[in-house]
Amino acid sequence: MRFLLLLAATFLVVTGINAQQKFPAVLKGHALLADSFRVDVPADAPEFFQTAGKYTGSGKKRMDKIGGLPAVFDTNADPSTPRPVNVSLPIKGQSVQGMSGVRYLGNGMFALITDNGYGSKFNSPDAILMVHVIQYDWATGGANYIRTIFLSDPNKKLPFQIVAETTKTRYLSGADLDIESINFIGDTMWIGEEFGPYLLEFDWDGKLLNFYENAVPGIGSAKAPENYNIFPLPTNGQPGAVTFEVRRSRGFESSASTIDGKFIYALFEGPLWNATNSTYEQKDGVFFNRMIKFNVTSRNWTGEQWFYPLENAANVLGDMAMIDDTSAIVIERDDTTEGDPDFGCKAGQNNTGTYCFARPAAFKRVYKIVIGEPGTYVKKVGYIDLIDIDDPNGVAKIGKKSNGKFVMPHQNPEGVCIVDKTTIAVVNDNNYPGNAGRTLAGKPDDNEIAWLSVPEFLAAV
Ligand SMILES: *[C@@H]1O[C@H](CO)[C@@H](O)[C@H](O)[C@H]1NC(C)=O
Ligand SMILES: *[C@@H]1O[C@H](CO)[C@@H](O)[C@H](O)[C@H]1NC(C)=O
Ligand SMILES: *[C@@H]1O[C@H](CO)[C@@H](O)[C@H](O)[C@H]1NC(C)=O
Ligand SMILES: *[C@@H]1O[C@H](CO)[C@@H](O)[C@H](O)[C@H]1NC(C)=O
Ligand SMILES: *[C@@H]1O[C@H](CO)[C@@H](O)[C@H](O)[C@H]1NC(C)=O
Ligand SMILES: *[C@@H]1O[C@H](CO)[C@@H](O)[C@H](O)[C@H]1NC(C)=O
């Protein structure tokens, strides 16, 4: 049934907005950093940050004992019978996990961004915000961890109170910001986040240089429920007047600097909420996400916008990278399914006893878009399917299949970047430790990176 619905929705867009073409993708390299990889916080960070996950238990009540909370379950693969992932929180150190954005730095070196920690403002105050540099060996699939840049706000650029407000170093936490996308322009790092959603400028030491609220034409600053301007505590028990436009966790999951470094496109993860209409934004039955543009020279928004039409109302956008001046790649995916379809649950089978995936990976794609005149829909030129990758040489490090295919089975493929004229890289956000879409053994997903050879896709017009 789910499958039929998907087809129907795709058909709508095919006839409605633009044609769709599927392009081949060949696995050229595959590497992973183990889910258990940890890093110690800097010596000048408060002791509070030396352990993480203390507020992830029931009611967000503090748990100080390492591993003191009950083992985590993956509720995603099969909501009716959650699968244990064999991990207990809190942990010592910080997890190098949850890769939400990626950029290629050259020489096999990638910058990867760890998102806010455990998924919400309230359970992540002790997750420190980090960008990691990892060098991968294409030939062996090895991951060589180089270093972590810890983000901080020592110069008080954020206008609101942070967890480490009273410290000198003012390291940033997953209760302060939810960082999701990253770009490098000259000496600066630009990060798209989703509690604002805000755009943030850092130096390479991780110190915040500037903070920018978004500006959407016709709306102004579009706010998420965690935006510091929103005071969600009602005065009394009567229905409150708190309104905001950005659904929780639908902020700047995607942002992409232009090749010349003069602009940044910021793309909302989902459609904005139109309170007047009581709907998420849509036209002719097609839901769309707004994209706005930031002028790096003048350091303000240009006042231009574009619209990205979704294939399905519930789809979300995971990351974006520019190919050239006018075209880009964007991850579009469903937000619920995970697991290799070959291991889907058969009739009557569930995760009691032998494991299976009740909702195997269904819609996980990378689209190529062309950005036209402001005020228009972006044109979707075609896509590659992350559930249908060719692996003729068997280079998969994990999840190798006998039929010459490779699947990125994760709930959240969430980072994509251009490596060279014919190659892209895709990484998964493992929502550590909650996602277990790769193996049936009851272990959290690792942080995987897949290099995909996609010459026809990148050249398509
Ligand atoms: C779970 O963790 C224990 C202790 O670390 C280990 O012995 C066991 O093999 C793990 N099980 C799985 C399925 O990974
Ligand atoms: C919200 O929807 C109404 C009704 O379609 C429309 O008139 C209005 O312009 C929309 N608001 C925005 C900000 O797009
Ligand atoms: C407002 O809602 C109607 C009915 O659901 C829908 O057709 C229309 O596209 C919506 N307008 C906007 C701006 O989302
Ligand atoms: C960007 O800002 C620069 C400097 O203020 C200005 O010259 C340029 O016209 C702006 N470009 C756009 C598209 O807004
Ligand atoms: C951006 O800033 C420039 C000056 O720095 C100003 O002239 C322009 O109006 C601003 N644009 C917007 C959209 O605010
Ligand atoms: C899962 O399967 C087991 C064994 O077949 C069965 O006893 C149990 O009721 C099933 N659970 C659910 C939620 O379907």
PDB file of N, CA and C in Angstrom, residues 48 51-70 88-91 126:
ATOM      1  N   PHE A  48      31.134  19.391  33.007  1.00  0.00           N
ATOM      2  CA  PHE A  48      29.792  19.036  32.534  1.00  0.00           C
ATOM      3  C   PHE A  48      29.814  18.359  31.164  1.00  0.00           C
ATOM      4  N   THR A  51      31.048  14.118  29.916  1.00  0.00           N
ATOM      5  CA  THR A  51      30.183  12.969  29.655  1.00  0.00           C
ATOM      6  C   THR A  51      28.968  13.501  28.891  1.00  0.00           C
ATOM      7  N   ALA A  52      28.327  12.626  28.141  1.00  0.00           N
ATOM      8  CA  ALA A  52      27.207  13.083  27.301  1.00  0.00           C
ATOM      9  C   ALA A  52      26.046  12.098  27.370  1.00  0.00           C
ATOM     10  N   GLY A  53      24.855  12.629  27.195  1.00  0.00           N
ATOM     11  CA  GLY A  53      23.651  11.784  27.186  1.00  0.00           C
ATOM     12  C   GLY A  53      22.997  11.678  28.557  1.00  0.00           C
ATOM     13  N   LYS A  54      23.359  12.594  29.448  1.00  0.00           N
ATOM     14  CA  LYS A  54      22.854  12.508  30.825  1.00  0.00           C
ATOM     15  C   LYS A  54      21.368  12.839  30.939  1.00  0.00           C
ATOM     16  N   TYR A  55      20.816  13.456  29.891  1.00  0.00           N
ATOM     17  CA  TYR A  55      19.417  13.911  29.972  1.00  0.00           C
ATOM     18  C   TYR A  55      18.532  13.198  28.953  1.00  0.00           C
ATOM     19  N   THR A  56      18.957  12.028  28.535  1.00  0.00           N
ATOM     20  CA  THR A  56      18.202  11.333  27.486  1.00  0.00           C
ATOM     21  C   THR A  56      17.200  10.325  28.063  1.00  0.00           C
ATOM     22  N   GLY A  57      17.170  10.213  29.372  1.00  0.00           N
ATOM     23  CA  GLY A  57      16.266   9.231  29.979  1.00  0.00           C
ATOM     24  C   GLY A  57      14.840   9.749  30.103  1.00  0.00           C
ATOM     25  N   SER A  58      14.044   8.954  30.727  1.00  0.00           N
ATOM     26  CA  SER A  58      12.637   9.269  30.896  1.00  0.00           C
ATOM     27  C   SER A  58      12.468  10.611  31.609  1.00  0.00           C
ATOM     28  N   GLY A  59      11.659  11.475  31.046  1.00  0.00           N
ATOM     29  CA  GLY A  59      11.400  12.784  31.641  1.00  0.00           C
ATOM     30  C   GLY A  59      12.603  13.709  31.603  1.00  0.00           C
ATOM     31  N   LYS A  60      13.650  13.320  30.886  1.00  0.00           N
ATOM     32  CA  LYS A  60      14.890  14.109  30.780  1.00  0.00           C
ATOM     33  C   LYS A  60      15.547  14.322  32.154  1.00  0.00           C
ATOM     34  N   LYS A  61      15.228  13.445  33.081  1.00  0.00           N
ATOM     35  CA  LYS A  61      15.843  13.554  34.412  1.00  0.00           C
ATOM     36  C   LYS A  61      17.316  13.219  34.325  1.00  0.00           C
ATOM     37  N   ARG A  62      18.139  13.941  35.078  1.00  0.00           N
ATOM     38  CA  ARG A  62      19.588  13.753  34.997  1.00  0.00           C
ATOM     39  C   ARG A  62      20.004  12.353  35.456  1.00  0.00           C
ATOM     40  N   MET A  63      20.901  11.726  34.700  1.00  0.00           N
ATOM     41  CA  MET A  63      21.527  10.463  35.097  1.00  0.00           C
ATOM     42  C   MET A  63      23.029  10.669  34.986  1.00  0.00           C
ATOM     43  N   ASP A  64      23.719  10.619  36.094  1.00  0.00           N
ATOM     44  CA  ASP A  64      25.159  10.880  36.066  1.00  0.00           C
ATOM     45  C   ASP A  64      25.994   9.628  35.829  1.00  0.00           C
ATOM     46  N   LYS A  65      25.465   8.474  36.197  1.00  0.00           N
ATOM     47  CA  LYS A  65      26.245   7.238  36.106  1.00  0.00           C
ATOM     48  C   LYS A  65      26.408   6.818  34.636  1.00  0.00           C
ATOM     49  N   ILE A  66      27.659   6.581  34.236  1.00  0.00           N
ATOM     50  CA  ILE A  66      27.918   6.123  32.863  1.00  0.00           C
ATOM     51  C   ILE A  66      27.136   4.825  32.605  1.00  0.00           C
ATOM     52  N   GLY A  67      26.406   4.801  31.510  1.00  0.00           N
ATOM     53  CA  GLY A  67      25.620   3.603  31.172  1.00  0.00           C
ATOM     54  C   GLY A  67      24.455   3.364  32.117  1.00  0.00           C
ATOM     55  N   GLY A  68      24.127   4.353  32.911  1.00  0.00           N
ATOM     56  CA  GLY A  68      23.098   4.163  33.935  1.00  0.00           C
ATOM     57  C   GLY A  68      21.661   4.123  33.429  1.00  0.00           C
ATOM     58  N   LEU A  69      21.461   4.562  32.189  1.00  0.00           N
ATOM     59  CA  LEU A  69      20.104   4.537  31.640  1.00  0.00           C
ATOM     60  C   LEU A  69      19.843   3.190  30.957  1.00  0.00           C
ATOM     61  N   PRO A  70      18.601   2.788  30.865  1.00  0.00           N
ATOM     62  CA  PRO A  70      18.293   1.510  30.202  1.00  0.00           C
ATOM     63  C   PRO A  70      18.796   1.518  28.757  1.00  0.00           C
ATOM     64  N   SER A  88      24.064   1.837  26.105  1.00  0.00           N
ATOM     65  CA  SER A  88      23.421   2.569  27.194  1.00  0.00           C
ATOM     66  C   SER A  88      24.081   3.921  27.354  1.00  0.00           C
ATOM     67  N   LEU A  89      23.295   4.907  27.653  1.00  0.00           N
ATOM     68  CA  LEU A  89      23.798   6.259  27.918  1.00  0.00           C
ATOM     69  C   LEU A  89      23.715   6.479  29.425  1.00  0.00           C
ATOM     70  N   PRO A  90      24.404   7.506  29.959  1.00  0.00           N
ATOM     71  CA  PRO A  90      25.358   8.402  29.303  1.00  0.00           C
ATOM     72  C   PRO A  90      26.677   7.692  28.963  1.00  0.00           C
ATOM     73  N   ILE A  91      27.491   8.401  28.174  1.00  0.00           N
ATOM     74  CA  ILE A  91      28.807   7.888  27.788  1.00  0.00           C
ATOM     75  C   ILE A  91      29.890   8.840  28.293  1.00  0.00           C
ATOM     76  N   ASP A 126      24.307  18.520  27.233  1.00  0.00           N
ATOM     77  CA  ASP A 126      25.697  18.107  27.487  1.00  0.00           C
ATOM     78  C   ASP A 126      26.375  17.558  26.231  1.00  0.00           C
TER      79      ASP A 126
END
